[in-house]
PDB file of C-alpha atoms in Angstrom:
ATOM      1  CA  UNK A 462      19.260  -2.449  -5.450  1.00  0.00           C
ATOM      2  CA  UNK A 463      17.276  -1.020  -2.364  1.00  0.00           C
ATOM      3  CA  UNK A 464      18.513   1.746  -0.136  1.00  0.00           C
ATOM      4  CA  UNK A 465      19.003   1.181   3.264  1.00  0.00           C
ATOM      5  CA  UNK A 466      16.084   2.659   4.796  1.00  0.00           C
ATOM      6  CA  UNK A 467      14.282   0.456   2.219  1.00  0.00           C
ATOM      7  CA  UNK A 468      16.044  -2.756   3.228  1.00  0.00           C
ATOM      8  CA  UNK A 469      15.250  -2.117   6.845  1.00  0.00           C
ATOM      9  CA  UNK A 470      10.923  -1.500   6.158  1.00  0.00           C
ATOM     10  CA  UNK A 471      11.647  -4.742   3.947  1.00  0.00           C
ATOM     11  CA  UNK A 472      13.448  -6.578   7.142  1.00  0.00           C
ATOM     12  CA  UNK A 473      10.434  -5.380   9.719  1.00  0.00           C
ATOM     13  CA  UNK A 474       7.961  -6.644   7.437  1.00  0.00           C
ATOM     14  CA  UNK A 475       9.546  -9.680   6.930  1.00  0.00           C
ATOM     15  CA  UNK A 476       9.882  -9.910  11.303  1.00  0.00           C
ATOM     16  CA  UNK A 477       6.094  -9.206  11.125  1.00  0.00           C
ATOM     17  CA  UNK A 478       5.810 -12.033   8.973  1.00  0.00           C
ATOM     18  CA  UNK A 479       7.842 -14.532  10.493  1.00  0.00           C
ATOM     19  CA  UNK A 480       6.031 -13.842  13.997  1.00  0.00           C
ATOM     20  CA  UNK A 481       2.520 -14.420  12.012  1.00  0.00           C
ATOM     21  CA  UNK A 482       4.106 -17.628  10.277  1.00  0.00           C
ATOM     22  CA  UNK A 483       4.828 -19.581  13.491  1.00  0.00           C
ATOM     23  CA  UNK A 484       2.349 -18.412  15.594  1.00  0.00           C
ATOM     24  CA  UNK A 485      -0.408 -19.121  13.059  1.00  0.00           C
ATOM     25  CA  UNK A 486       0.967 -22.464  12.591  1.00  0.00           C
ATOM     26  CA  UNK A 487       1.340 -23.526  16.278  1.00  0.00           C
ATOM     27  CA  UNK A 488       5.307 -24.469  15.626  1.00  0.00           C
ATOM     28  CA  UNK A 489       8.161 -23.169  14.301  1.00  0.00           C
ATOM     29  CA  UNK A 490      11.286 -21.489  15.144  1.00  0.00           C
ATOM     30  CA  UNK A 491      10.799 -17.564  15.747  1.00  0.00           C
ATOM     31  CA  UNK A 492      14.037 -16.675  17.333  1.00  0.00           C
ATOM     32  CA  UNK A 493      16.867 -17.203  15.436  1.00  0.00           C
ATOM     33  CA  UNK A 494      14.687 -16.582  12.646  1.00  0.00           C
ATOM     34  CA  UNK A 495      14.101 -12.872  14.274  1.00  0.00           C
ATOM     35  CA  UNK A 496      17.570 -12.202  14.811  1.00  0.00           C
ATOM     36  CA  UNK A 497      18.722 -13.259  11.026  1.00  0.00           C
ATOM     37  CA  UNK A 498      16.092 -11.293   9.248  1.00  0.00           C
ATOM     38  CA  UNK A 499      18.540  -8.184   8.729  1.00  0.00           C
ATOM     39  CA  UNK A 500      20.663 -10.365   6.925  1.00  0.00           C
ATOM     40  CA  UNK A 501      18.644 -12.327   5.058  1.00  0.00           C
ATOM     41  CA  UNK A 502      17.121  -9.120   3.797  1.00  0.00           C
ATOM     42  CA  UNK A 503      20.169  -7.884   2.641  1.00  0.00           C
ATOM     43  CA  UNK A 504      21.229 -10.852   1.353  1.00  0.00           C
ATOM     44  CA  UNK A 505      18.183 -11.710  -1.013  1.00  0.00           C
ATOM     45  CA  UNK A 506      17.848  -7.999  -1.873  1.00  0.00           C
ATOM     46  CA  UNK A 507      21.145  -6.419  -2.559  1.00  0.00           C
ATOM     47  CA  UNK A 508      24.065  -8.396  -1.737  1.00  0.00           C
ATOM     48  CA  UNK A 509      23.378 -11.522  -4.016  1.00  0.00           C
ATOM     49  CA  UNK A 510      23.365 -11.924  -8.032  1.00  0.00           C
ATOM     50  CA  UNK A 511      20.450 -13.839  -8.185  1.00  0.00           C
ATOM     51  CA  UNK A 512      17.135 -14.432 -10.267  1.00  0.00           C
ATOM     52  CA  UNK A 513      14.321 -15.069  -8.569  1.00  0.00           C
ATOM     53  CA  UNK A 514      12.332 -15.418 -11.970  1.00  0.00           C
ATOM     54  CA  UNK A 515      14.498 -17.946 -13.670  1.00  0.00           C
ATOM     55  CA  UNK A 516      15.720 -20.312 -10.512  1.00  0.00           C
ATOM     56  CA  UNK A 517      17.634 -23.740 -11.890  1.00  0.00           C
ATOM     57  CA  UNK A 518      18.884 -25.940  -9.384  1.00  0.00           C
ATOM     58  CA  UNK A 519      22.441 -25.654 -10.890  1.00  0.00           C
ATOM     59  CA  UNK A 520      22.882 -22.013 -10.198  1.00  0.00           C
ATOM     60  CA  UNK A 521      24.750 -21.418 -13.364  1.00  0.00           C
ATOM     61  CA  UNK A 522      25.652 -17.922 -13.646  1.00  0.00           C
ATOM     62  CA  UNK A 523      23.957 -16.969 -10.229  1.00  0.00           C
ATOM     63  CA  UNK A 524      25.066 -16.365  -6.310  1.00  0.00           C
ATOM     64  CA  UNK A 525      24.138 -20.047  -4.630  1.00  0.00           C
ATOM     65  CA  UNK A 526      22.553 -19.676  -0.884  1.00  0.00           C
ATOM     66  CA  UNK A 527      22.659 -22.817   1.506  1.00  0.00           C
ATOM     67  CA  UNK A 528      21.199 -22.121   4.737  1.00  0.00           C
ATOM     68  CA  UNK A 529      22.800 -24.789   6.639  1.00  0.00           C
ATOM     69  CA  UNK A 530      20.429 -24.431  10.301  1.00  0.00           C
ATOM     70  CA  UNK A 531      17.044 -24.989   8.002  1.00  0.00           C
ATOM     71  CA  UNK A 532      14.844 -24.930  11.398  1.00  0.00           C
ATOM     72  CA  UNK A 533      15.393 -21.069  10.487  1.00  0.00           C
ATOM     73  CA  UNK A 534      12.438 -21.415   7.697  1.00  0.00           C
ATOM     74  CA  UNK A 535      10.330 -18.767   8.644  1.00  0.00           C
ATOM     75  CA  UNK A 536      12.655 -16.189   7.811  1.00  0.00           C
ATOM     76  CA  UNK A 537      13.983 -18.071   4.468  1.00  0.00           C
ATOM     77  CA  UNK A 538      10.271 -18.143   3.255  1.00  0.00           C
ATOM     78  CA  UNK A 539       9.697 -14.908   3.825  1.00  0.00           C
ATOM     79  CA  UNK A 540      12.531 -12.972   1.903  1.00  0.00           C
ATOM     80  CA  UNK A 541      12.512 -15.511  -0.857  1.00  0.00           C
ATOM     81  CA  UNK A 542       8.754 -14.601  -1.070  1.00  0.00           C
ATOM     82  CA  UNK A 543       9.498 -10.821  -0.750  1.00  0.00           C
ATOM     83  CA  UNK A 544      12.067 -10.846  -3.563  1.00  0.00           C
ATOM     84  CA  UNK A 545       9.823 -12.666  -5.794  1.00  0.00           C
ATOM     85  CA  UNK A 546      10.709 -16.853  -5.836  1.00  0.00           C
ATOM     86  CA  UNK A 547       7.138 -17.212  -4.570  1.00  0.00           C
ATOM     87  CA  UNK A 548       3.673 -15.630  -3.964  1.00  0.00           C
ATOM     88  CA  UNK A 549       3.829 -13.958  -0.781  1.00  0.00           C
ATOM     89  CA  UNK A 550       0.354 -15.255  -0.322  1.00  0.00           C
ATOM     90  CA  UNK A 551       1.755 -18.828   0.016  1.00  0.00           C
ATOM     91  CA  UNK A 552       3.184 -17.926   3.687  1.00  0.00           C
ATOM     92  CA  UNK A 553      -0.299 -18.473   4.633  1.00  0.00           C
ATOM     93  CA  UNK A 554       0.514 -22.198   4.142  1.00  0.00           C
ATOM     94  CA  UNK A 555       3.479 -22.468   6.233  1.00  0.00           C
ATOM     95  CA  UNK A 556       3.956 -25.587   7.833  1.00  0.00           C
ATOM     96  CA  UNK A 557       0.636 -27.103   6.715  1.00  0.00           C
ATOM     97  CA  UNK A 558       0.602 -31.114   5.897  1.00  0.00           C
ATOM     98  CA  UNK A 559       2.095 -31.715   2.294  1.00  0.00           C
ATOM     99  CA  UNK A 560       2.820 -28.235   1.015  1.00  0.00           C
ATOM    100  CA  UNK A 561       5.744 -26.732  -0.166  1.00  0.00           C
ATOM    101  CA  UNK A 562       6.654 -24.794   2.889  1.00  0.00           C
ATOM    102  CA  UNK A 563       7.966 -27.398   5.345  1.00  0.00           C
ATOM    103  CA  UNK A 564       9.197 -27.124   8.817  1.00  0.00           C
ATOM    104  CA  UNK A 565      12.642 -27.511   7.625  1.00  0.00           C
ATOM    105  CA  UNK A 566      13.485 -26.343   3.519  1.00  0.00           C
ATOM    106  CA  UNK A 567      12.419 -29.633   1.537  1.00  0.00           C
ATOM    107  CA  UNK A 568      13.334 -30.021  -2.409  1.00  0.00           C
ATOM    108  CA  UNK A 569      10.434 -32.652  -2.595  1.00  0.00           C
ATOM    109  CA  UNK A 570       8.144 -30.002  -3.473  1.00  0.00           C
ATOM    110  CA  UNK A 571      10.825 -28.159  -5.740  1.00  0.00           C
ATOM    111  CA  UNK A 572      10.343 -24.616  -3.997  1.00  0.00           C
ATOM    112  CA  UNK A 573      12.326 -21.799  -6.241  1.00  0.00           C
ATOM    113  CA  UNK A 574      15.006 -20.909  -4.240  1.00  0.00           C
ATOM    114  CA  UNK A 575      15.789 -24.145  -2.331  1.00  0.00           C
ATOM    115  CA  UNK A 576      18.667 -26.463  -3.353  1.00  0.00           C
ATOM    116  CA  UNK A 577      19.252 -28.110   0.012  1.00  0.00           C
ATOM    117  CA  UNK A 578      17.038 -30.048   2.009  1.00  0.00           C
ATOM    118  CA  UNK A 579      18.558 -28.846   5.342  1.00  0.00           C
ATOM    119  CA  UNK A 580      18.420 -28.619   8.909  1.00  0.00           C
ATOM    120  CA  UNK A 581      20.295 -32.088  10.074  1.00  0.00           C
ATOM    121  CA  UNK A 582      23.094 -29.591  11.324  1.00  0.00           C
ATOM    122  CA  UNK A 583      26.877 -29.410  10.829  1.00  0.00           C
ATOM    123  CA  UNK A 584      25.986 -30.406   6.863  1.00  0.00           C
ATOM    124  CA  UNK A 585      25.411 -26.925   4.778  1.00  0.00           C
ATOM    125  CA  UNK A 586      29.606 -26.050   4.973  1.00  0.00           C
ATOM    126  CA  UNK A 587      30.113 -29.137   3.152  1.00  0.00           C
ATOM    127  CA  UNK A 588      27.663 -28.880   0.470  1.00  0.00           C
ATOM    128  CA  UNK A 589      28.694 -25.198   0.051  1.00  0.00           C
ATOM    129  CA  UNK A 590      32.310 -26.550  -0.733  1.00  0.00           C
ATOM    130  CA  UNK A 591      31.047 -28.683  -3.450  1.00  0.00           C
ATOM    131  CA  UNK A 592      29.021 -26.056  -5.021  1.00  0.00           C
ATOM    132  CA  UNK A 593      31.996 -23.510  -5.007  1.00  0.00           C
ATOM    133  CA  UNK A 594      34.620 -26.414  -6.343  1.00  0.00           C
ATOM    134  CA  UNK A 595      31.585 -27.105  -8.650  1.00  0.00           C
ATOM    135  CA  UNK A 596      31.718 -23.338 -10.012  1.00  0.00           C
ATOM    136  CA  UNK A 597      35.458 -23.057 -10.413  1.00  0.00           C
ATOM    137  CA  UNK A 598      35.206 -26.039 -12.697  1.00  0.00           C
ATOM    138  CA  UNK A 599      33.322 -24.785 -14.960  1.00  0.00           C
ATOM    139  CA  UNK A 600      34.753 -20.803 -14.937  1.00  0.00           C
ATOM    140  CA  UNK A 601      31.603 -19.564 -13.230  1.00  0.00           C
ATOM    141  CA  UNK A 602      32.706 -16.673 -11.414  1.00  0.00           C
ATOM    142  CA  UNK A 603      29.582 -15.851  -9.089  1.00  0.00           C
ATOM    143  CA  UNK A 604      29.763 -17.254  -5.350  1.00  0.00           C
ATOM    144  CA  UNK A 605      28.219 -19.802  -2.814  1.00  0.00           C
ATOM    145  CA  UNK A 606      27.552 -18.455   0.579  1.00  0.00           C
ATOM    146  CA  UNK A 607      26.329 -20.510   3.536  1.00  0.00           C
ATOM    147  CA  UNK A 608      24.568 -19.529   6.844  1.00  0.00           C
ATOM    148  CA  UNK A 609      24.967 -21.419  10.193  1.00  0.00           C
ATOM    149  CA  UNK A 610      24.281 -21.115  13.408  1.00  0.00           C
ATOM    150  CA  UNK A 611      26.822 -20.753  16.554  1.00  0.00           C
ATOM    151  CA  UNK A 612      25.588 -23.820  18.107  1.00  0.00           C
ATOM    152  CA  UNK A 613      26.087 -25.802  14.783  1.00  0.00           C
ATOM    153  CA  UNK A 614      29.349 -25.044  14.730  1.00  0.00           C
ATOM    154  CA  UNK A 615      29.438 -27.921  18.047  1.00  0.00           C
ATOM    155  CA  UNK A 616      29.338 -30.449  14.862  1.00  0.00           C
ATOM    156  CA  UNK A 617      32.130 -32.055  13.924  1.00  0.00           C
ATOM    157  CA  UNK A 618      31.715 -32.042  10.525  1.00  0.00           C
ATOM    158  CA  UNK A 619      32.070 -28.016  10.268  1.00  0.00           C
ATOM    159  CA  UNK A 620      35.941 -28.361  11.256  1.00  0.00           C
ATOM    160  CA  UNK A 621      36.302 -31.700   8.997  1.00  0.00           C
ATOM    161  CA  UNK A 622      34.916 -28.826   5.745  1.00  0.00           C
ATOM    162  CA  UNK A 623      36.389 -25.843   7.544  1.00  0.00           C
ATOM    163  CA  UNK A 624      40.193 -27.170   7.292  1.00  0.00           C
ATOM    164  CA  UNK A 625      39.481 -28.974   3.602  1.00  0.00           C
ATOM    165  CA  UNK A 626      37.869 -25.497   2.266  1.00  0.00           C
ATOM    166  CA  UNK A 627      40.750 -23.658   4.188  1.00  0.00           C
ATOM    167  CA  UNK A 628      43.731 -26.246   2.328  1.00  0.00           C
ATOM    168  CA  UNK A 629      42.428 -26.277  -0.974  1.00  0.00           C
ATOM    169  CA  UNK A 630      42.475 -22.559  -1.184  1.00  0.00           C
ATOM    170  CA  UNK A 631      38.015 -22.110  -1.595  1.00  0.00           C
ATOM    171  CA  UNK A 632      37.911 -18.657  -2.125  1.00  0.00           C
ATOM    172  CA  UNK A 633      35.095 -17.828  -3.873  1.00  0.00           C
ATOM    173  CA  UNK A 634      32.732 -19.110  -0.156  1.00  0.00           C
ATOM    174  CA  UNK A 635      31.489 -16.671   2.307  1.00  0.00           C
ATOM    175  CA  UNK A 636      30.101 -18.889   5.096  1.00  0.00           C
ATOM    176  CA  UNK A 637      28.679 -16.518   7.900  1.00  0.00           C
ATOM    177  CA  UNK A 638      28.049 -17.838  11.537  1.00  0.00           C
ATOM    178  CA  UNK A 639      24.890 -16.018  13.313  1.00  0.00           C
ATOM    179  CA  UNK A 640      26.660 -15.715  16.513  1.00  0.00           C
ATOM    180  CA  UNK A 641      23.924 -15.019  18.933  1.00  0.00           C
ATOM    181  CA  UNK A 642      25.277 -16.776  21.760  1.00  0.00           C
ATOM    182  CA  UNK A 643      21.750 -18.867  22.344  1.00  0.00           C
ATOM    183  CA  UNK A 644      20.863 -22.234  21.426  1.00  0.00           C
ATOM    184  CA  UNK A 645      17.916 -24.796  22.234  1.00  0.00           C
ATOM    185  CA  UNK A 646      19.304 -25.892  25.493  1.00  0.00           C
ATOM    186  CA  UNK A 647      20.771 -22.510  26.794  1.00  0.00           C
ATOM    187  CA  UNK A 648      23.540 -20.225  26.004  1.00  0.00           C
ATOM    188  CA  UNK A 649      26.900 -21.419  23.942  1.00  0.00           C
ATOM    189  CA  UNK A 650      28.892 -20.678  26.884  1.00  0.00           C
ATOM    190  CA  UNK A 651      26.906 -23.333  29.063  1.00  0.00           C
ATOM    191  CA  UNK A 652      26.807 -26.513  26.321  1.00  0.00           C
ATOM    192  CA  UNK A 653      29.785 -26.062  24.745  1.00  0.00           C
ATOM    193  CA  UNK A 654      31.674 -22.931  24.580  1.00  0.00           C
ATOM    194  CA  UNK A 655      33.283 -22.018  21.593  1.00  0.00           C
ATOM    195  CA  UNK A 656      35.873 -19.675  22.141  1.00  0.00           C
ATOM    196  CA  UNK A 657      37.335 -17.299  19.832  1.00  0.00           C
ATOM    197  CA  UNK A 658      35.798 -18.356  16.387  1.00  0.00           C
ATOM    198  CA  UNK A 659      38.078 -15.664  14.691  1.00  0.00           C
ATOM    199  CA  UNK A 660      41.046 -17.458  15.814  1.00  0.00           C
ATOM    200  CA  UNK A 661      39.882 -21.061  14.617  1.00  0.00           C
ATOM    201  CA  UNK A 662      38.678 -19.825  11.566  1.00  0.00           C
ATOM    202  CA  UNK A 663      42.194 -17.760  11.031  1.00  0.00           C
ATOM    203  CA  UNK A 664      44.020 -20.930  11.980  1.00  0.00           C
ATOM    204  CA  UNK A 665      41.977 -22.949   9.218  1.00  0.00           C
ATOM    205  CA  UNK A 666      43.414 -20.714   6.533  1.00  0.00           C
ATOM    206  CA  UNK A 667      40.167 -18.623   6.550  1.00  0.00           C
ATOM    207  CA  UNK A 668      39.782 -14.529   6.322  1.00  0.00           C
ATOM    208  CA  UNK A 669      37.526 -13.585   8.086  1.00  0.00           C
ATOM    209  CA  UNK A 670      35.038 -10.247   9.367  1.00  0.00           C
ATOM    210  CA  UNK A 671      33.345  -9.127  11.823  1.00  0.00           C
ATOM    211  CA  UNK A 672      30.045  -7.114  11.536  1.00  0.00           C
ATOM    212  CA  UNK A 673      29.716  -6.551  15.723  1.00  0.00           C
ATOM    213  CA  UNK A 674      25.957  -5.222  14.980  1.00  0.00           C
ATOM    214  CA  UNK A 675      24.249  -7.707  12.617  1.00  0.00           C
ATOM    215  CA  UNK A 676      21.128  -6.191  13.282  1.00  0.00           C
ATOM    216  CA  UNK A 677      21.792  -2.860  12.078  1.00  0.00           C
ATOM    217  CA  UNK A 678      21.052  -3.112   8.630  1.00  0.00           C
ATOM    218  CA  UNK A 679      23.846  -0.877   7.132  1.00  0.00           C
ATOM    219  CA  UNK A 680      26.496  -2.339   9.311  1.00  0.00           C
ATOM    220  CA  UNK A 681      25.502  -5.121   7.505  1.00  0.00           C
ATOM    221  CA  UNK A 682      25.679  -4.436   4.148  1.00  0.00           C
ATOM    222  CA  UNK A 683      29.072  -2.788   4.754  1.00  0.00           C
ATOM    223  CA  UNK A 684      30.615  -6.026   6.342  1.00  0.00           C
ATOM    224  CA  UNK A 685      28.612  -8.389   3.467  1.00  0.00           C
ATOM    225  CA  UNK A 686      30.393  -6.074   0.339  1.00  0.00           C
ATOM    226  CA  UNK A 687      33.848  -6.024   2.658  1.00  0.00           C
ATOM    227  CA  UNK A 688      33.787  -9.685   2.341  1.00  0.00           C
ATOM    228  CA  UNK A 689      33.354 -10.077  -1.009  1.00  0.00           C
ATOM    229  CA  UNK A 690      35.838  -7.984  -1.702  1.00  0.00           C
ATOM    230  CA  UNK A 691      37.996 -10.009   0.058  1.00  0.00           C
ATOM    231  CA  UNK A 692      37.252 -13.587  -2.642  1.00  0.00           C
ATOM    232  CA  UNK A 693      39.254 -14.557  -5.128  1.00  0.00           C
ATOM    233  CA  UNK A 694      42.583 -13.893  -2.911  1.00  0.00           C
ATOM    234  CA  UNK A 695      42.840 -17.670  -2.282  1.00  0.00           C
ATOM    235  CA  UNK A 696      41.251 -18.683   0.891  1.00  0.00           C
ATOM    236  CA  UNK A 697      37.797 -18.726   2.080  1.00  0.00           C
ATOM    237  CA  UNK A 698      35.827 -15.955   3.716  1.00  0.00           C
ATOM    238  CA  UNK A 699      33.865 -16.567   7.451  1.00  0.00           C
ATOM    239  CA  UNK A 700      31.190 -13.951   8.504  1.00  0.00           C
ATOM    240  CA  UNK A 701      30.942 -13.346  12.407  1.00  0.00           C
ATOM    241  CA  UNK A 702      27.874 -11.840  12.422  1.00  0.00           C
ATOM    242  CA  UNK A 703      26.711 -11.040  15.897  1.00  0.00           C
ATOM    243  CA  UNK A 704      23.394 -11.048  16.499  1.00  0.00           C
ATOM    244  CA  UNK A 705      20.176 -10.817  19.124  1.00  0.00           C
ATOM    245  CA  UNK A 706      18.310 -13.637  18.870  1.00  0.00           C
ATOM    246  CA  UNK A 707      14.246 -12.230  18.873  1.00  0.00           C
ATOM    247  CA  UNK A 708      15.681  -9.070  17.743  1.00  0.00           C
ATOM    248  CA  UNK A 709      12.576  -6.739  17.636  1.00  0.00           C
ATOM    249  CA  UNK A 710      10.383  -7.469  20.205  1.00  0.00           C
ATOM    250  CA  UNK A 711      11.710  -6.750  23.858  1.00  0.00           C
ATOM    251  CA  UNK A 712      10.497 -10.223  25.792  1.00  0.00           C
ATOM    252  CA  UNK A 713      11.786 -12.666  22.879  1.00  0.00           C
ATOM    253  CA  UNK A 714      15.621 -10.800  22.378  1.00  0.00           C
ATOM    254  CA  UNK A 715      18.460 -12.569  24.242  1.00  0.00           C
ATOM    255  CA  UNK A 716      16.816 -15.294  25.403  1.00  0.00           C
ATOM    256  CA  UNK A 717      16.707 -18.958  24.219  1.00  0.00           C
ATOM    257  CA  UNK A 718      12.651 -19.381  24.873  1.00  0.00           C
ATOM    258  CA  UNK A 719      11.953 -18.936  21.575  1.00  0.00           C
ATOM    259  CA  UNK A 720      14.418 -20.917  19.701  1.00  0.00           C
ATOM    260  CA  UNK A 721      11.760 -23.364  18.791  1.00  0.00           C
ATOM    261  CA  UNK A 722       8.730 -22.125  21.221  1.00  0.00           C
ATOM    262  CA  UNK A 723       6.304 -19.771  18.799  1.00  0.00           C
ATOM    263  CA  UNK A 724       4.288 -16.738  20.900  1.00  0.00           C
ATOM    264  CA  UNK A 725       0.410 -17.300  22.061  1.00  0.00           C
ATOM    265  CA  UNK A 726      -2.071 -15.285  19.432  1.00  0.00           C
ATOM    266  CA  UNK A 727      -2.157 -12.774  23.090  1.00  0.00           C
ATOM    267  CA  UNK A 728       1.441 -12.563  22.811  1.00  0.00           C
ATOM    268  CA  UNK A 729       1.623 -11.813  19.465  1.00  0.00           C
ATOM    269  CA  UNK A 730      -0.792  -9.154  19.985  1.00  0.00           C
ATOM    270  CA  UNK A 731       1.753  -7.700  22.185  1.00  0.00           C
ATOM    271  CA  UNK A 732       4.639  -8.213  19.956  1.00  0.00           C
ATOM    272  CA  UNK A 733       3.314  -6.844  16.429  1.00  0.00           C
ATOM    273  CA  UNK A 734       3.121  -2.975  17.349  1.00  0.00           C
ATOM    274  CA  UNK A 735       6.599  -3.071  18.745  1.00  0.00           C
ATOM    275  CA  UNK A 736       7.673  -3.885  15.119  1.00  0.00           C
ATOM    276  CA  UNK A 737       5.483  -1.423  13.530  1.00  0.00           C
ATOM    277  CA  UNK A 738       3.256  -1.921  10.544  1.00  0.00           C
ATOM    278  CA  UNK A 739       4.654  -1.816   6.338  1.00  0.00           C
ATOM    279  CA  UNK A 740       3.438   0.006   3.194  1.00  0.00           C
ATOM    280  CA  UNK A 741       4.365  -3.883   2.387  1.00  0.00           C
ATOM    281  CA  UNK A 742       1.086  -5.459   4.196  1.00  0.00           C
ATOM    282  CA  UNK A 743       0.886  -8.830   6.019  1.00  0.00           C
ATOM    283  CA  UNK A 744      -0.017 -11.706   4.019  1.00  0.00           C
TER     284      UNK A 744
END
């Protein structure tokens, strides 16, 4: 377990890193990335049972992960590579032709730490379901926990798992929606507003929290260990976490530029000292 001060030099490296990642590659998707990295830290680091020594694809025994918007792959890669799945030096390689760190998570390559080949959006809810019913029938005790994005939740298929995990009583999933309010084409208000996800979710037989600063790291852990304590009580749990997408760096936060637009190598100049540098190092 890290403290929280150590979680949040972990999260700033792993911003540093995802800023390198996509701007090194010429393509990727630095915002929402930016804006999840608080939780992903926590996540990988404390919040999880997980062993990133001995992955198996079954998860036997072990807390199950399925990031349902995969276009978020700079941060995934990052955190699984801080917390040991892979070499960190690998993120040097993301996004090249025909290795294991893909645009989107691939299980071609069979990265530790990936059990979903995701980012065709509105899918990760469902196969989080199955994992969960998967775990009850066998008396494993540990829990699946899925991330998606607000826009995603525009997908039908969301509301067709939402209801079915919500009826059949799921209640060892945490599904947590980065609510940023931004998506590729503008804000959630202007394509398709949402409206109160709290109510929707409550109305699908979910519980569900609220962490109203998912960038402040401890606000985060709190809400993550309140929701677990909340399983096993015969419904499912949803996450609101509200977040700024390009958290970190004052021209990318709030703004939808950089949902799948990665800085220039001047811009990144600009952006790196705003984050700080790590005892951790760049790769």
């Amino acid at each position: 377990m890290k403290t929280t001060k150590e979680l949040q030099v972990i999260a700033t490296q792993v911003r540093r890193d995802i800023l390198r990642m996509t701007t090194n590659a010429k393509s990727g998707h630095p915002g929402g990335s930016m804006g999840t990295a608080d939780w992903m830290t926590a996540m990988q680091f404390n919040i999880m049972k997980h062993d990133p020594k001995n992955f198996t694809m079954e998860g036997n025994g072990q807390d199950m992960l399925f990031v349902s918007q995969g276009h978020i792959t700079p941060v995934i890669y990052s955190t699984m590579a801080r917390v040991g799945y892979f070499p960190v030096e690998e993120l040097k390689t993301f996004r090249l032709f025909g290795t294991r760190l893909q645009g989107h998570p691939s299980t071609e390559h069979k990265l530790p730490g990936i059990r979903m080949a995701s980012g065709s959006l509105g899918q990760g809810m469902s196969v989080g379901i199955g994992a969960a019913l998967g775990k009850k029938m066998t008396g494993d005790d540990t829990l699946v926990y899925t991330l998606h994005g607000d826009g995603e939740l525009q997908e039908g298929q969301i509301w067709e798992a939402a209801m079915f995990a919500g009826a059949k009583g799921i209640d060892n999933l945490i599904s947590t929606i980065d609510f940023n309010n931004q998506q590729i084409d503008g804000t959630t208000e202007q394509v398709m507003n949402l409206g109160s996800l709290r109510s929707k979710f409550e109305s699908f037989l979910w519980t569900v929290v609220e962490i109203e600063d998912g960038n402040d790291m401890q606000k985060v852990l709190d809400g993550m260990e309140k929701a677990k304590s909340l399983t096993g009580k015969g419904k499912p749990v949803c996450v609101i976490l509200k977040t700024q997408m390009g958290y970190g760096v004052d021209f990318m936060q709030d703004t939808n530029k950089y949902h799948g637009a990665v800085l220039s190598a001047d811009d990144l100049q600009k952006a790196l000292p705003q984050l700080g540098e790590t005892e951790l190092g760049d790769f």
